[in-house]
CSV table of C-alpha atoms in Angstrom, one decimal:
chain,number,residue,atom,x,y,z
A,1,UNK,CA,26.8,121.1,108.3
A,2,UNK,CA,30.6,122.5,106.7
A,3,UNK,CA,29.8,125.8,106.3
A,4,UNK,CA,31.5,127.8,103.7
A,5,UNK,CA,34.8,128.8,105.0
A,6,UNK,CA,35.1,124.9,105.7
A,7,UNK,CA,34.3,124.2,102.6
A,8,UNK,CA,36.8,127.3,100.8
A,9,UNK,CA,39.6,125.4,102.9
A,10,UNK,CA,39.0,122.3,102.3
A,11,UNK,CA,39.0,122.8,98.4
A,12,UNK,CA,42.4,125.4,98.4
A,13,UNK,CA,44.2,122.5,100.4
A,14,UNK,CA,42.8,120.0,97.7
A,15,UNK,CA,44.4,122.1,94.8
A,16,UNK,CA,47.6,122.1,96.7
A,17,UNK,CA,47.9,118.5,96.7
A,18,UNK,CA,47.0,118.2,93.2
A,19,UNK,CA,49.4,120.3,92.5
A,20,UNK,CA,51.5,118.3,94.2
A,21,UNK,CA,51.1,115.7,91.8
A,22,UNK,CA,50.7,117.0,88.9
A,23,UNK,CA,55.2,117.7,90.1
A,24,UNK,CA,55.5,114.2,91.1
A,25,UNK,CA,53.8,113.2,88.2
A,26,UNK,CA,53.5,115.3,84.9
A,27,UNK,CA,50.2,113.6,83.9
A,28,UNK,CA,48.2,114.9,81.7
A,29,UNK,CA,45.3,113.8,83.8
A,30,UNK,CA,46.2,115.2,87.3
A,31,UNK,CA,46.4,118.8,85.1
A,32,UNK,CA,43.8,118.7,84.1
A,33,UNK,CA,42.4,118.1,87.4
A,34,UNK,CA,44.3,120.5,88.8
A,35,UNK,CA,42.2,122.2,86.4
A,36,UNK,CA,38.4,121.4,87.5
A,37,UNK,CA,39.8,122.0,91.2
A,38,UNK,CA,40.7,125.8,90.4
A,39,UNK,CA,37.6,126.4,88.6
A,40,UNK,CA,35.3,125.4,91.7
A,41,UNK,CA,37.3,127.7,93.8
A,42,UNK,CA,37.2,130.3,91.2
A,43,UNK,CA,33.0,129.6,91.2
A,44,UNK,CA,32.6,129.9,95.2
A,45,UNK,CA,34.1,133.2,94.6
A,46,UNK,CA,31.3,135.4,92.3
A,47,UNK,CA,28.2,132.7,91.8
A,48,UNK,CA,26.4,135.3,89.0
A,49,UNK,CA,26.0,133.3,86.3
A,50,UNK,CA,29.0,130.3,84.8
A,51,UNK,CA,30.6,133.6,82.8
A,52,UNK,CA,30.7,136.0,85.5
A,53,UNK,CA,33.3,133.8,87.6
A,54,UNK,CA,36.7,134.7,88.9
A,55,UNK,CA,39.5,133.3,87.1
A,56,UNK,CA,42.5,133.9,89.6
A,57,UNK,CA,42.4,129.8,90.4
A,58,UNK,CA,42.5,129.1,87.0
A,59,UNK,CA,44.8,131.5,85.7
A,60,UNK,CA,47.4,130.8,88.7
A,61,UNK,CA,47.3,127.4,88.2
A,62,UNK,CA,48.0,127.6,84.3
A,63,UNK,CA,50.7,129.2,85.3
A,64,UNK,CA,52.0,127.2,87.9
A,65,UNK,CA,51.5,124.4,85.4
A,66,UNK,CA,53.8,125.2,82.4
A,67,UNK,CA,56.2,126.1,86.0
A,68,UNK,CA,55.7,123.0,87.0
A,69,UNK,CA,56.5,121.8,83.5
A,70,UNK,CA,59.2,124.4,83.0
A,71,UNK,CA,57.7,125.9,79.7
A,72,UNK,CA,57.2,129.2,81.8
A,73,UNK,CA,60.0,132.0,81.3
A,74,UNK,CA,61.3,132.4,85.5
A,75,UNK,CA,59.7,129.6,86.7
A,76,UNK,CA,61.7,129.2,89.6
A,77,UNK,CA,60.4,132.6,90.3
A,78,UNK,CA,56.8,131.8,89.5
A,79,UNK,CA,56.9,128.2,91.7
A,80,UNK,CA,59.1,130.1,95.0
A,81,UNK,CA,56.5,132.3,95.6
A,82,UNK,CA,54.2,129.8,95.6
A,83,UNK,CA,55.6,127.2,97.6
A,84,UNK,CA,56.5,130.2,100.4
A,85,UNK,CA,52.4,130.4,100.6
A,86,UNK,CA,52.1,127.7,101.6
A,87,UNK,CA,51.0,127.4,105.2
A,88,UNK,CA,51.6,123.9,106.6
A,89,UNK,CA,54.9,122.9,106.9
A,90,UNK,CA,54.4,119.7,105.8
A,91,UNK,CA,53.2,119.9,102.1
A,92,UNK,CA,55.6,123.0,101.3
A,93,UNK,CA,57.9,120.6,102.1
A,94,UNK,CA,57.0,118.2,99.8
A,95,UNK,CA,56.0,120.9,97.1
A,96,UNK,CA,60.1,122.2,97.6
A,97,UNK,CA,61.5,118.9,96.9
A,98,UNK,CA,58.3,117.7,93.6
A,99,UNK,CA,59.7,120.7,92.1
A,100,UNK,CA,63.9,120.6,93.2
A,101,UNK,CA,63.5,123.7,95.5
A,102,UNK,CA,66.3,123.5,97.8
A,103,UNK,CA,64.3,124.9,100.7
A,104,UNK,CA,65.7,124.1,104.7
A,105,UNK,CA,63.0,126.2,107.4
A,106,UNK,CA,65.4,128.3,108.8
A,107,UNK,CA,67.1,128.0,112.0
A,108,UNK,CA,65.5,129.2,115.4
A,109,UNK,CA,68.0,132.5,116.1
A,110,UNK,CA,70.0,131.4,118.9
A,111,UNK,CA,69.1,131.7,122.1
A,112,UNK,CA,70.3,135.5,123.6
A,113,UNK,CA,72.8,134.5,127.2
A,114,UNK,CA,71.3,136.9,129.5
A,115,UNK,CA,75.1,137.9,132.5
A,116,UNK,CA,74.0,136.5,135.1
A,117,UNK,CA,74.9,140.0,138.4
A,118,UNK,CA,77.6,138.5,140.4
A,119,UNK,CA,76.7,138.7,143.6
A,120,UNK,CA,73.3,136.3,142.8
A,121,UNK,CA,73.9,133.6,144.7
A,122,UNK,CA,75.3,135.3,147.6
A,123,UNK,CA,75.3,133.7,150.6
A,124,UNK,CA,74.2,130.3,149.2
A,125,UNK,CA,76.9,128.1,150.4
A,126,UNK,CA,78.6,125.7,147.9
A,127,UNK,CA,77.1,122.7,146.2
A,128,UNK,CA,80.1,121.2,147.6
A,129,UNK,CA,79.7,121.9,151.0
A,130,UNK,CA,76.0,121.4,150.6
A,131,UNK,CA,76.0,117.8,149.9
A,132,UNK,CA,77.8,117.2,153.2
């Protein structure tokens, strides 16, 4: 039996995928799908009555869809902030590509070379004489 946490993670991922699909298609049906999943996520937050639920995901979805559609001032910052919050790397890269955000995974820092002590190999035969 799935737990509430499993269900909320599944719905959150479905919401992110729905936003990706809307970013690709810009279709009104996909926008409505985003809104429906957002409403379901908001219902998970507070279940007293239909009017007494949280509205975070619905507000966020509306803002993101407007930004994706180019109808929001400061859309780039909004989309970049959302993109950074996506934990799944492949989904984050796909979303960045769909919205035209130039994003690359940061390269790992260069390996630090430690200085060897000069007497580290003292007493060992050299490679040339060891193979003879």
